[in-house]
Structures are given as C-alpha cells and as structure tokens.
Amino acid sequence: MGNIKKTLKVLGCGKQNLNVYLFLLMVMSVITGTTGTSEASIAEASYIIYQSGGTVYAQNGQTGVNDYSGTDAKTVIQSALNAGNVVYIKEGTYTLTSNLYIANNRRLVGAQKDTTILRGSGYFNELISMDVNSGHVLIENLLLDGNKASGAIGAALRIISGWDFLVRNVRITQTSNEGIRFYGTATNIGYGNFENIFISNCNGNAMWIGPYVIDSVFNYINMARCNYVKVEGTNVTSLWFDNIIADSFDAVSGESYGMILNDVNNIIISHSQFYNCLRNGLVFQITGANDSANIQLIGNYLGGNGTQAVNSWSNLVFYNTGTGVFRQVVVANNVFVGSSISAYGIYLSSTFARSIIEANSFDTSHLSGTITGIPTGMTVKNNPGYVTENNVLSSTFAIDSTGLKTVTIPHGLAVTPNKEDIVLTVIEETNVDNWGYNLLKVDSVDATNVVAKIYVSTRSTTAGATARLSLRVGKP
C-alpha cells in the first residue's frame, strides 16, 4: 500500500494521469493481498508432498494417509492437485517429466523458494501451466529449474487465460525459452500479482507478457543473464512494474535489451533498475496505427546499457515504426548513467502529444549526448545535466573601457546546449550606473563553454569597474 500512495503522490491527480490513477485504485486489492488467495501453511494443506527412499508421497492433510505414491513426482503431485485445493511440497528436489496443471481455486506452496525444487527432465513446454478458467490461484515458495542442459524446458511458468492469482517467492532458472509466459487468446485476462520473483539464466525472455493481459502488478522482480522482458500484443493495458531489476541481459540470442514494450497503454514503471544490458535498456515502440497513452516512468535507474560495441544503443528509447502517437508520457525523477559506448540517455524517434521529460538526472558519460530528437508535443524541463539548475556566473570583465569584450563561461552540462536555449544577463560587479552596452550575443557553444560577446559602448568613469555575465540554459 505504501508504494501505491508514494506513486500517487508523485504522479498527482492531473487529467493526463487520471486513467493510471484509477488503475492504481483498482489494483490496491491485489497489492494488499485481497485477491482471493492467502498464505497456505502445512497445517492448511489438503495434501503434503514429501520424498522417502526414492518414492514420492502425497499425504492427506486431514487423515494422515498417503493417498498417492510412486516414483514419478509429476503423477503424484498432479493427483494431489486434482483432489485437493491446497498442496504443500516439503523440501527436496522433485523431477518432472511433463508439466503440472493448476486448476481453479488451487494453492501450490513449497517450504522455501531455494529448497523446494521442481526440476524438469526432457523436453516439454513448461513446468507449471495455468490454462482457461484457472482463477484464484496461489503459487509460492518454489524453485523452478528448467534444467536446460538435460533436455530444455520451454518455459518455467505459463499462464494462459488465468485470472485473479498470486505468484510469490519463486525462483526460476535454466529454461530454454521464457521464464514466465503470460498471455490470453481471445479475451482479457489479468488481475495477477507477481511478487518477489528471481529469474536467471534463461535462453529466451525473462518474461513474455502477451495479448489481452490487463490490470496486473509485477513487484520485486529480479532478473539476470536472460534475454529481454517483452510486453506486446492486442489490448495490453494497465500494468504496473515496481522494483524491477534487469541486470546484465546478455543471452545467447544477442537480442538482449532490458525491456521492450510494444503498443501498450496505461503503464507504470517505477523504482526499477535496468543496467549493463547488451542493447537498449528500456524501449517503447508503436508498430501500428493505434496510439500508446498514459506511460509513466518514475524514479528509475538506467545505467551503462548498450554494452555491445556498436555505439548505437541507449538507456531509454521511444521508437515508432507505425503511425500512432505517444500520448501523455511522463518521464520524471529518473537517473541516467552512460558508458563509453552507449549513445544517448534518452533517444526519441516518434511523435508525442502532451508529454514531458522532467527532473531527471544525466551524467556526462553518454557518448552522443543526453537527449536527442526532441519533437513537438514533448516538453523537456528541469533536468540536471541537461539544463543548468542555477545561474552560472562568468569571470569579471572590464567596463571602464569601451570595446568588444569576449567572455567564456563553462556551462557544466552533460550535453552541448542549443544557442536558442541560452539566456544571458549582465550583472554589475562594481556598483556604478555610468556605463552602457549596445551588443550582447552568444558567439559560440561547445561541449564545455558558452562564448559570449558584449560591446561596451559607454565606459564607466570609475577606474577598475567590472561586471559579469550570468548564464542560464534551458526552457522555463
């Protein structure tokens, strides 16, 4: 609840944030745990799964009798899931030769996410699947090991047309494809909450979030050594990604971005980190005629992305291969750190409406600059490293003599400013009113200095009288 209140405070209640504000109110029940699922303990279990002497047992939680047993863990666990609502799996490694299917109103709970291990053997599509009509489901405290070296599981968790569910405290590793595959087929699905998930060493996407996914929250997701997170498809809307970490995405496919979101609406990404990815850190793209609206990037860190030595990757990209428009985009309070080969902090190659980049911080290490391609419809203001936050004073120049004076002022920015964004003001160092000037101009600008010229037309009669120029860069 605290994160929601904090984000609402940052976003405010302006008209352009109304849809996102309503979405956050709607998902409060998901974050606070009122989704129809609750933490299951061993005392609540319909069945308790354990191993002994190479045999897997499903002990009835009410009678204490082992209703199911055998050497095939998949068969025993599936039998328990079919017969009871709450299945608790004790510590141990359980080998699956085909996927577990979780139906409606089920809880699959392990002892701990590092010690209750479901490990694949041989090739099949996923370790756990939730299909049509899988609602009110809890999956918790498990390690899902695709074991790709021995046969390559496609994905660890597939959710297709599932709704109203919680996946919490789960570790995913060693899949040949996605860590999580979440999508619908013809109708909207969602009301899902993914919380405290660690995904690593996947050959494919860490997460693929596809068509018809709505109203879902991804909170404390830590991902490393995978391909990108991809969000795309028909009617993908109202998703919140909070406290996401995408670290060193450099999978064997070579397509390793931090996160790509195509044709999406009502998206919040907050308090997250995207760093050391092979290509761009975070990419938003429009591929068709529809607009993408209400995108909020608040309080994130994007650093050192574009580690592939091509000199064309950036930390944040808005890109358009279609005809739609990005509307009501807010990029605020983020930190952008470059590298010797990352091109830009923010790369804009699209059409925008009622959008703003504000109060972000840029360092000086982006190879090609901090922000590029600023279009009509995008306002850029108050970004340290991109504009001066305080006036910069020049050294003194003499006003007790006439003539053209050249004044060099270090601007201290991470980017070479445009001449039209520079404001110069004359500040007297000596308090005299008996001098004048009739020319003040910006003569040149480079990556370090603004060079100004001022023509003193009337000299001060006070010997040694001086003045300074005050420099400010940026739009009001």
Short mmCIF file of C-alpha atoms in Angstrom, two decimals:
data_model
loop_
_atom_site.label_atom_id
_atom_site.label_comp_id
_atom_site.label_asym_id
_atom_site.label_seq_id
_atom_site.Cartn_x
_atom_site.Cartn_y
_atom_site.Cartn_z
CA MET A 1 0.00 0.00 0.00
CA GLY A 2 2.88 2.37 0.79
CA ASN A 3 4.26 2.10 -2.76
CA ILE A 4 0.87 2.95 -4.24
CA LYS A 5 0.48 6.02 -2.03
CA LYS A 6 4.02 7.13 -2.87
CA THR A 7 3.45 6.74 -6.60
CA LEU A 8 0.10 8.54 -6.49
CA LYS A 9 1.79 11.41 -4.72
CA VAL A 10 4.47 11.60 -7.42
CA LEU A 11 2.02 11.36 -10.30
CA GLY A 12 -0.52 13.77 -8.87
CA CYS A 13 -4.16 13.90 -9.88
CA GLY A 14 -3.89 15.83 -13.13
CA LYS A 15 -6.16 15.00 -16.03
CA GLN A 16 -3.41 13.27 -18.00
CA ASN A 17 -2.81 10.83 -15.11
CA LEU A 18 -6.48 10.04 -14.46
CA ASN A 19 -6.50 6.63 -16.15
CA VAL A 20 -3.40 5.50 -14.30
CA TYR A 21 -4.76 6.87 -11.02
CA LEU A 22 -7.96 4.87 -11.43
CA PHE A 23 -5.96 1.80 -12.35
CA LEU A 24 -3.91 2.05 -9.16
CA LEU A 25 -7.04 2.31 -7.07
CA MET A 26 -8.38 -0.79 -8.79
CA VAL A 27 -5.28 -2.87 -8.09
CA MET A 28 -4.93 -1.93 -4.42
CA SER A 29 -6.72 -5.14 -3.54
CA VAL A 30 -4.07 -7.12 -5.41
CA ILE A 31 -1.14 -5.49 -3.62
CA THR A 32 -2.76 -5.80 -0.19
CA GLY A 33 -3.40 -9.49 -0.69
CA THR A 34 -7.19 -9.44 -1.07
CA THR A 35 -7.23 -11.38 -4.31
CA GLY A 36 -8.94 -14.48 -3.01
CA THR A 37 -5.61 -16.17 -2.18
CA SER A 38 -3.86 -16.28 1.18
CA GLU A 39 -0.69 -17.77 2.58
CA ALA A 40 -1.02 -21.52 2.95
CA SER A 41 0.77 -23.35 5.73
CA ILE A 42 1.36 -27.03 6.17
CA ALA A 43 -1.49 -27.10 8.70
CA GLU A 44 -3.95 -25.99 6.00
CA ALA A 45 -2.75 -28.43 3.36
CA SER A 46 -5.16 -30.79 1.63
CA TYR A 47 -2.09 -32.79 0.69
CA ILE A 48 1.53 -32.78 1.86
CA ILE A 49 4.11 -33.92 -0.70
CA TYR A 50 7.35 -35.48 0.52
CA GLN A 51 10.00 -37.99 -0.57
CA SER A 52 11.43 -41.03 1.12
CA GLY A 53 13.67 -43.74 -0.29
CA GLY A 54 13.15 -42.62 -3.91
CA THR A 55 9.36 -42.65 -3.59
CA VAL A 56 7.18 -39.53 -3.69
CA TYR A 57 4.16 -39.48 -1.38
CA ALA A 58 1.02 -37.33 -1.19
CA GLN A 59 -0.20 -37.46 2.39
CA ASN A 60 -3.80 -36.48 3.05
CA GLY A 61 -3.72 -33.42 5.30
CA GLN A 62 -6.91 -34.47 7.10
CA THR A 63 -6.46 -38.21 7.56
CA GLY A 64 -2.67 -38.55 7.52
CA VAL A 65 -2.98 -41.38 5.00
CA ASN A 66 -0.75 -41.47 1.89
CA ASP A 67 -3.45 -41.39 -0.77
CA TYR A 68 -0.96 -41.31 -3.67
CA SER A 69 2.62 -42.50 -4.08
CA GLY A 70 5.11 -43.51 -6.75
CA THR A 71 8.48 -42.75 -8.30
CA ASP A 72 7.01 -40.27 -10.80
CA ALA A 73 6.78 -36.93 -8.96
CA LYS A 74 4.63 -35.38 -11.67
CA THR A 75 1.93 -38.07 -11.34
CA VAL A 76 1.82 -37.88 -7.55
CA ILE A 77 1.76 -34.06 -7.33
CA GLN A 78 -0.82 -33.78 -10.13
CA SER A 79 -3.07 -36.32 -8.38
CA ALA A 80 -2.90 -34.22 -5.22
CA LEU A 81 -3.69 -31.02 -7.16
CA ASN A 82 -6.67 -32.68 -8.81
CA ALA A 83 -8.07 -33.90 -5.48
CA GLY A 84 -7.34 -31.01 -3.10
CA ASN A 85 -7.26 -27.23 -3.04
CA VAL A 86 -4.01 -26.74 -1.09
CA VAL A 87 -0.89 -28.78 -1.92
CA TYR A 88 2.20 -28.25 0.24
CA ILE A 89 5.55 -29.59 -1.02
CA LYS A 90 8.28 -30.25 1.52
CA GLU A 91 11.95 -29.53 0.90
CA GLY A 92 13.65 -31.63 -1.76
CA THR A 93 14.18 -31.95 -5.50
CA TYR A 94 11.20 -33.32 -7.44
CA THR A 95 11.84 -34.32 -11.06
CA LEU A 96 9.04 -33.58 -13.54
CA THR A 97 8.82 -35.33 -16.90
CA SER A 98 5.76 -33.33 -18.00
CA ASN A 99 4.01 -30.19 -16.85
CA LEU A 100 1.87 -29.70 -13.76
CA TYR A 101 -1.56 -28.25 -14.47
CA ILE A 102 -3.12 -25.96 -11.86
CA ALA A 103 -6.90 -25.65 -12.00
CA ASN A 104 -9.27 -23.13 -10.43
CA ASN A 105 -9.03 -22.34 -6.69
CA ARG A 106 -5.70 -24.07 -6.05
CA ARG A 107 -2.63 -23.30 -3.96
CA LEU A 108 0.74 -24.86 -4.73
CA VAL A 109 3.14 -23.98 -1.92
CA GLY A 110 6.68 -25.10 -1.20
CA ALA A 111 8.67 -24.91 2.02
CA GLN A 112 11.18 -22.34 0.69
CA LYS A 113 12.00 -20.97 -2.75
CA ASP A 114 15.59 -22.28 -2.60
CA THR A 115 14.94 -25.71 -1.11
CA THR A 116 11.69 -26.92 -2.70
CA ILE A 117 12.82 -27.62 -6.26
CA LEU A 118 10.72 -28.69 -9.23
CA ARG A 119 13.22 -29.74 -11.90
CA GLY A 120 12.42 -30.65 -15.48
CA SER A 121 13.78 -33.69 -17.26
CA GLY A 122 13.49 -33.95 -21.03
CA TYR A 123 11.73 -31.52 -23.34
CA PHE A 124 8.19 -30.27 -22.73
CA ASN A 125 6.58 -26.86 -22.93
CA GLU A 126 6.56 -25.71 -19.32
CA LEU A 127 6.97 -26.90 -15.74
CA ILE A 128 3.70 -25.38 -14.49
CA SER A 129 0.73 -24.25 -16.55
CA MET A 130 -2.46 -22.36 -15.73
CA ASP A 131 -4.94 -22.58 -18.58
CA VAL A 132 -8.51 -21.42 -19.23
CA ASN A 133 -10.57 -20.90 -16.06
CA SER A 134 -7.55 -21.07 -13.73
CA GLY A 135 -8.51 -18.40 -11.21
CA HIS A 136 -7.96 -17.74 -7.50
CA VAL A 137 -4.56 -19.46 -7.65
CA LEU A 138 -1.52 -19.10 -5.39
CA ILE A 139 1.95 -20.37 -6.39
CA GLU A 140 4.54 -19.76 -3.69
CA ASN A 141 7.96 -20.71 -2.28
CA LEU A 142 9.29 -22.80 -5.18
CA LEU A 143 12.44 -23.10 -7.27
CA LEU A 144 11.50 -23.90 -10.89
CA ASP A 145 14.55 -25.37 -12.62
CA GLY A 146 14.20 -25.92 -16.37
CA ASN A 147 17.41 -27.95 -16.39
CA LYS A 148 18.03 -26.89 -19.99
CA ALA A 149 21.28 -28.82 -20.22
CA SER A 150 19.44 -32.15 -19.99
CA GLY A 151 16.56 -31.54 -22.38
CA ALA A 152 15.42 -27.93 -22.34
CA ILE A 153 12.10 -26.97 -20.78
CA GLY A 154 10.40 -24.29 -22.89
CA ALA A 155 9.20 -22.08 -20.02
CA ALA A 156 9.04 -22.41 -16.25
CA LEU A 157 5.54 -20.98 -15.82
CA ARG A 158 2.83 -20.50 -18.44
CA ILE A 159 -0.33 -18.61 -17.62
CA ILE A 160 -2.85 -18.55 -20.44
CA SER A 161 -6.27 -17.09 -19.73
CA GLY A 162 -5.62 -17.22 -15.98
CA TRP A 163 -7.09 -14.56 -13.71
CA ASP A 164 -7.01 -13.35 -10.10
CA PHE A 165 -3.80 -15.07 -8.99
CA LEU A 166 -0.65 -14.51 -6.95
CA VAL A 167 2.82 -15.86 -7.79
CA ARG A 168 5.13 -15.09 -4.89
CA ASN A 169 8.61 -16.01 -3.64
CA VAL A 170 9.55 -18.06 -6.71
CA ARG A 171 12.99 -18.61 -8.23
CA ILE A 172 13.20 -19.53 -11.94
CA THR A 173 16.33 -20.69 -13.73
CA GLN A 174 17.81 -22.67 -16.64
CA THR A 175 14.94 -22.57 -19.15
CA SER A 176 15.49 -22.83 -22.89
CA ASN A 177 12.84 -20.21 -23.53
CA GLU A 178 10.90 -17.81 -21.28
CA GLY A 179 10.98 -17.76 -17.52
CA ILE A 180 7.32 -16.67 -17.41
CA ARG A 181 4.88 -16.74 -20.33
CA PHE A 182 1.66 -14.81 -19.58
CA TYR A 183 -0.95 -14.15 -22.27
CA GLY A 184 -4.56 -14.53 -23.38
CA THR A 185 -6.04 -15.95 -26.57
CA ALA A 186 -9.28 -14.11 -27.31
CA THR A 187 -10.49 -12.36 -24.15
CA ASN A 188 -8.88 -10.20 -21.48
CA ILE A 189 -7.06 -11.90 -18.61
CA GLY A 190 -5.27 -10.50 -15.60
CA TYR A 191 -5.78 -9.31 -12.05
CA GLY A 192 -2.48 -11.04 -11.41
CA ASN A 193 0.28 -10.21 -8.97
CA PHE A 194 3.88 -11.38 -9.38
CA GLU A 195 5.88 -10.63 -6.25
CA ASN A 196 9.45 -11.38 -5.19
CA ILE A 197 10.44 -13.39 -8.27
CA PHE A 198 14.06 -14.13 -9.26
CA ILE A 199 14.70 -15.21 -12.87
CA SER A 200 18.15 -16.09 -14.20
CA ASN A 201 19.97 -17.91 -17.00
CA CYS A 202 17.10 -18.25 -19.48
CA ASN A 203 17.94 -18.60 -23.15
CA GLY A 204 14.78 -16.68 -24.05
CA ASN A 205 12.86 -13.81 -22.48
CA ALA A 206 12.87 -13.50 -18.73
CA MET A 207 9.15 -12.71 -19.11
CA TRP A 208 6.88 -12.56 -22.14
CA ILE A 209 3.63 -10.72 -21.47
CA GLY A 210 1.37 -11.08 -24.47
CA PRO A 211 -2.07 -10.23 -25.85
CA TYR A 212 -5.10 -9.42 -23.68
CA VAL A 213 -3.17 -9.05 -20.42
CA ILE A 214 -4.67 -6.32 -18.25
CA ASP A 215 -4.69 -5.00 -14.67
CA SER A 216 -1.64 -6.81 -13.30
CA VAL A 217 1.23 -5.92 -10.99
CA PHE A 218 4.89 -7.02 -11.12
CA ASN A 219 6.64 -6.18 -7.87
CA TYR A 220 10.21 -7.00 -6.79
CA ILE A 221 11.22 -8.95 -9.89
CA ASN A 222 14.98 -9.57 -10.08
CA MET A 223 16.30 -10.83 -13.43
CA ALA A 224 19.83 -11.56 -14.65
CA ARG A 225 21.56 -13.28 -17.56
CA CYS A 226 18.43 -13.61 -19.69
CA ASN A 227 17.01 -12.02 -22.78
CA TYR A 228 14.70 -9.03 -22.50
CA VAL A 229 11.30 -8.69 -20.87
CA LYS A 230 8.83 -8.28 -23.72
CA VAL A 231 5.33 -6.81 -23.43
CA GLU A 232 3.28 -6.80 -26.62
CA GLY A 233 0.03 -7.74 -28.30
CA THR A 234 -3.62 -6.80 -28.63
CA ASN A 235 -5.18 -4.86 -25.77
CA VAL A 236 -2.25 -4.95 -23.34
CA THR A 237 -3.08 -2.29 -20.76
CA SER A 238 -2.91 -1.25 -17.11
CA LEU A 239 0.29 -2.91 -15.93
CA TRP A 240 2.49 -1.74 -13.07
CA PHE A 241 6.16 -2.74 -12.83
CA ASP A 242 7.67 -1.71 -9.49
CA ASN A 243 11.11 -2.51 -8.11
CA ILE A 244 12.22 -4.40 -11.22
CA ILE A 245 15.89 -5.26 -11.69
CA ALA A 246 17.20 -6.21 -15.14
CA ASP A 247 20.92 -6.86 -14.78
CA SER A 248 23.37 -7.92 -17.50
CA PHE A 249 20.83 -9.12 -20.05
CA ASP A 250 23.18 -10.80 -22.50
CA ALA A 251 21.56 -14.10 -23.53
CA VAL A 252 22.96 -16.20 -26.35
CA SER A 253 20.45 -14.84 -28.87
CA GLY A 254 22.21 -11.46 -28.84
CA GLU A 255 18.87 -9.61 -28.71
CA SER A 256 19.30 -8.61 -25.09
CA TYR A 257 17.51 -5.39 -24.22
CA GLY A 258 16.32 -4.69 -20.71
CA MET A 259 12.64 -4.38 -21.55
CA ILE A 260 10.63 -3.85 -24.74
CA LEU A 261 7.01 -2.67 -24.66
CA ASN A 262 5.13 -2.56 -27.97
CA ASP A 263 1.74 -0.85 -28.48
CA VAL A 264 0.89 -0.60 -24.77
CA ASN A 265 -1.32 1.70 -22.70
CA ASN A 266 -1.57 2.68 -19.03
CA ILE A 267 1.88 1.50 -18.00
CA ILE A 268 3.83 2.44 -14.87
CA ILE A 269 7.48 1.53 -14.38
CA SER A 270 8.75 2.79 -11.03
CA HIS A 271 11.68 2.39 -8.62
CA SER A 272 13.35 -0.04 -11.03
CA GLN A 273 16.87 -0.63 -12.37
CA PHE A 274 17.95 -1.50 -15.92
CA TYR A 275 21.70 -1.76 -16.29
CA ASN A 276 24.55 -3.41 -18.19
CA CYS A 277 22.22 -4.77 -20.88
CA LEU A 278 23.71 -5.69 -24.24
CA ARG A 279 21.47 -3.27 -26.17
CA ASN A 280 18.96 -0.60 -25.13
CA GLY A 281 17.88 -0.52 -21.51
CA LEU A 282 14.17 0.29 -21.95
CA VAL A 283 12.30 0.52 -25.27
CA PHE A 284 8.75 1.69 -26.06
CA GLN A 285 7.59 1.14 -29.63
CA ILE A 286 4.48 1.81 -31.70
CA THR A 287 4.14 -0.65 -34.56
CA GLY A 288 0.71 0.25 -35.96
CA ALA A 289 -1.90 2.97 -36.25
CA ASN A 290 -3.06 2.98 -32.61
CA ASP A 291 -1.69 5.42 -30.04
CA SER A 292 0.15 4.46 -26.87
CA ALA A 293 -1.06 6.56 -23.95
CA ASN A 294 -0.50 7.10 -20.23
CA ILE A 295 3.06 5.84 -19.82
CA GLN A 296 4.73 6.79 -16.54
CA LEU A 297 8.44 6.23 -15.83
CA ILE A 298 9.06 7.36 -12.27
CA GLY A 299 12.17 7.10 -10.10
CA ASN A 300 14.13 4.52 -12.10
CA TYR A 301 17.86 3.96 -12.66
CA LEU A 302 19.08 3.26 -16.21
CA GLY A 303 22.83 2.86 -16.39
CA GLY A 304 25.55 1.51 -18.64
CA ASN A 305 23.21 -0.12 -21.15
CA GLY A 306 24.42 -0.69 -24.69
CA THR A 307 27.44 -2.83 -23.73
CA GLN A 308 27.54 -4.24 -27.26
CA ALA A 309 30.22 -2.23 -29.04
CA VAL A 310 28.05 -0.76 -31.78
CA ASN A 311 27.76 2.83 -30.48
CA SER A 312 24.04 2.98 -31.29
CA TRP A 313 22.27 1.75 -28.14
CA SER A 314 20.74 3.98 -25.49
CA ASN A 315 19.32 3.79 -21.98
CA LEU A 316 15.74 4.76 -22.93
CA VAL A 317 14.18 4.71 -26.41
CA PHE A 318 10.80 5.77 -27.79
CA TYR A 319 10.52 4.49 -31.34
CA ASN A 320 7.80 4.45 -33.98
CA THR A 321 7.54 2.11 -36.95
CA GLY A 322 3.79 2.75 -37.30
CA THR A 323 1.62 5.86 -37.47
CA GLY A 324 0.35 6.07 -33.89
CA VAL A 325 1.32 8.74 -31.37
CA PHE A 326 2.73 8.52 -27.84
CA ARG A 327 0.32 10.49 -25.66
CA GLN A 328 0.63 11.61 -22.05
CA VAL A 329 4.09 10.20 -21.42
CA VAL A 330 5.78 11.25 -18.16
CA VAL A 331 9.49 10.57 -17.63
CA ALA A 332 10.34 12.00 -14.21
CA ASN A 333 12.86 11.67 -11.39
CA ASN A 334 14.96 9.04 -13.16
CA VAL A 335 18.75 8.69 -13.17
CA PHE A 336 20.58 8.08 -16.48
CA VAL A 337 24.20 6.93 -16.44
CA GLY A 338 26.01 6.31 -19.71
CA SER A 339 29.10 4.42 -20.76
CA SER A 340 31.88 4.92 -23.28
CA ILE A 341 29.83 3.12 -25.95
CA SER A 342 26.19 3.91 -25.06
CA ALA A 343 24.85 6.56 -27.42
CA TYR A 344 22.15 8.54 -25.59
CA GLY A 345 20.44 8.83 -22.25
CA ILE A 346 17.06 9.20 -24.00
CA TYR A 347 16.54 8.65 -27.72
CA LEU A 348 13.27 9.99 -29.14
CA SER A 349 12.20 8.92 -32.63
CA SER A 350 8.44 9.29 -32.61
CA THR A 351 5.51 11.70 -32.43
CA PHE A 352 4.30 12.83 -29.00
CA ALA A 353 1.35 14.72 -27.53
CA ARG A 354 1.05 16.27 -24.04
CA SER A 355 4.23 14.57 -22.79
CA ILE A 356 7.06 15.68 -20.52
CA ILE A 357 10.61 14.77 -19.50
CA GLU A 358 11.21 16.47 -16.16
CA ALA A 359 13.52 16.39 -13.13
CA ASN A 360 15.74 13.58 -14.40
CA SER A 361 19.48 13.43 -13.75
CA PHE A 362 22.04 12.76 -16.51
CA ASP A 363 25.74 12.14 -16.09
CA THR A 364 28.35 13.20 -18.64
CA SER A 365 29.35 9.77 -19.97
CA HIS A 366 26.80 9.22 -22.76
CA LEU A 367 28.77 9.01 -25.97
CA SER A 368 26.40 11.03 -28.18
CA GLY A 369 24.52 13.14 -25.64
CA THR A 370 21.76 13.01 -23.05
CA ILE A 371 18.53 13.59 -25.02
CA THR A 372 18.11 13.59 -28.78
CA GLY A 373 15.35 14.15 -31.29
CA ILE A 374 13.05 16.25 -29.09
CA PRO A 375 9.81 16.51 -31.09
CA THR A 376 6.77 18.75 -30.92
CA GLY A 377 4.49 17.57 -28.14
CA MET A 378 7.33 16.71 -25.76
CA THR A 379 8.33 19.22 -23.08
CA VAL A 380 11.80 18.95 -21.54
CA LYS A 381 12.47 20.89 -18.35
CA ASN A 382 14.48 20.93 -15.13
CA ASN A 383 16.79 18.02 -15.91
CA PRO A 384 20.20 18.36 -14.18
CA GLY A 385 22.96 17.62 -16.63
CA TYR A 386 20.71 18.72 -19.48
CA VAL A 387 19.91 22.28 -18.33
CA THR A 388 21.53 24.49 -15.70
CA GLU A 389 19.59 24.39 -12.45
CA ASN A 390 21.27 27.58 -11.15
CA ASN A 391 22.68 30.60 -12.92
CA VAL A 392 26.37 30.29 -13.79
CA LEU A 393 28.46 33.45 -13.38
CA SER A 394 31.34 34.33 -15.68
CA SER A 395 34.63 35.80 -14.61
CA THR A 396 34.71 39.59 -14.48
CA PHE A 397 35.30 41.81 -17.49
CA ALA A 398 36.27 45.49 -17.56
CA ILE A 399 33.62 48.17 -18.05
CA ASP A 400 35.98 51.13 -17.53
CA SER A 401 36.96 50.89 -21.17
CA THR A 402 34.96 50.70 -24.38
CA GLY A 403 35.14 47.98 -26.98
CA LEU A 404 34.11 44.40 -27.68
CA LYS A 405 34.64 42.03 -24.77
CA THR A 406 34.77 38.22 -25.17
CA VAL A 407 33.55 36.28 -22.15
CA THR A 408 33.91 32.49 -21.82
CA ILE A 409 31.55 30.71 -19.40
CA PRO A 410 31.87 26.98 -18.57
CA HIS A 411 28.28 25.67 -18.67
CA GLY A 412 28.91 22.42 -16.77
CA LEU A 413 26.36 20.38 -18.72
CA ALA A 414 26.46 16.81 -19.98
CA VAL A 415 25.35 18.00 -23.41
CA THR A 416 26.22 20.83 -25.79
CA PRO A 417 23.30 23.27 -25.38
CA ASN A 418 21.43 24.86 -28.24
CA LYS A 419 22.06 28.58 -28.74
CA GLU A 420 18.34 29.33 -28.61
CA ASP A 421 18.10 27.86 -25.11
CA ILE A 422 20.76 30.16 -23.66
CA VAL A 423 19.84 33.23 -21.58
CA LEU A 424 22.49 35.83 -20.72
CA THR A 425 22.09 38.57 -18.15
CA VAL A 426 24.53 41.39 -17.29
CA ILE A 427 25.41 41.53 -13.57
CA GLU A 428 27.41 44.51 -12.27
CA GLU A 429 30.35 43.59 -10.07
CA THR A 430 31.05 47.24 -9.31
CA ASN A 431 28.01 49.28 -8.31
CA VAL A 432 28.10 52.00 -10.94
CA ASP A 433 25.46 53.41 -13.27
CA ASN A 434 27.62 55.41 -15.65
CA TRP A 435 28.33 52.82 -18.34
CA GLY A 436 26.37 51.16 -21.12
CA TYR A 437 26.47 48.45 -23.78
CA ASN A 438 24.70 48.03 -27.13
CA LEU A 439 25.52 44.44 -28.08
CA LEU A 440 25.18 41.17 -26.15
CA LYS A 441 25.20 37.87 -28.00
CA VAL A 442 26.08 34.18 -27.82
CA ASP A 443 29.04 33.83 -30.13
CA SER A 444 29.62 30.05 -29.95
CA VAL A 445 28.85 26.95 -27.93
CA ASP A 446 30.74 23.69 -27.47
CA ALA A 447 30.69 20.72 -25.11
CA THR A 448 32.35 22.75 -22.35
CA ASN A 449 31.81 26.50 -22.80
CA VAL A 450 29.45 29.22 -23.91
CA VAL A 451 31.37 32.07 -25.51
CA ALA A 452 29.57 35.42 -25.33
CA LYS A 453 30.42 38.84 -26.70
CA ILE A 454 29.40 42.19 -25.22
CA TYR A 455 30.23 45.62 -26.66
CA VAL A 456 30.79 48.29 -24.01
CA SER A 457 29.68 51.47 -25.80
CA THR A 458 29.98 53.85 -22.85
CA ARG A 459 32.75 53.29 -20.33
CA SER A 460 32.44 53.80 -16.60
CA THR A 461 34.49 56.68 -15.21
CA THR A 462 35.19 54.58 -12.12
CA ALA A 463 38.63 53.09 -12.59
CA GLY A 464 38.72 49.29 -12.31
CA ALA A 465 34.93 48.90 -12.60
CA THR A 466 33.89 45.38 -13.69
CA ALA A 467 30.79 43.32 -14.48
CA ARG A 468 29.92 39.65 -15.06
CA LEU A 469 27.56 37.71 -17.26
CA SER A 470 25.02 35.32 -15.77
CA LEU A 471 24.29 32.21 -17.83
CA ARG A 472 21.22 30.03 -17.69
CA VAL A 473 20.42 27.20 -20.12
CA GLY A 474 17.02 25.64 -20.55
CA LYS A 475 13.39 26.33 -21.19
CA PRO A 476 11.33 27.84 -18.35
#
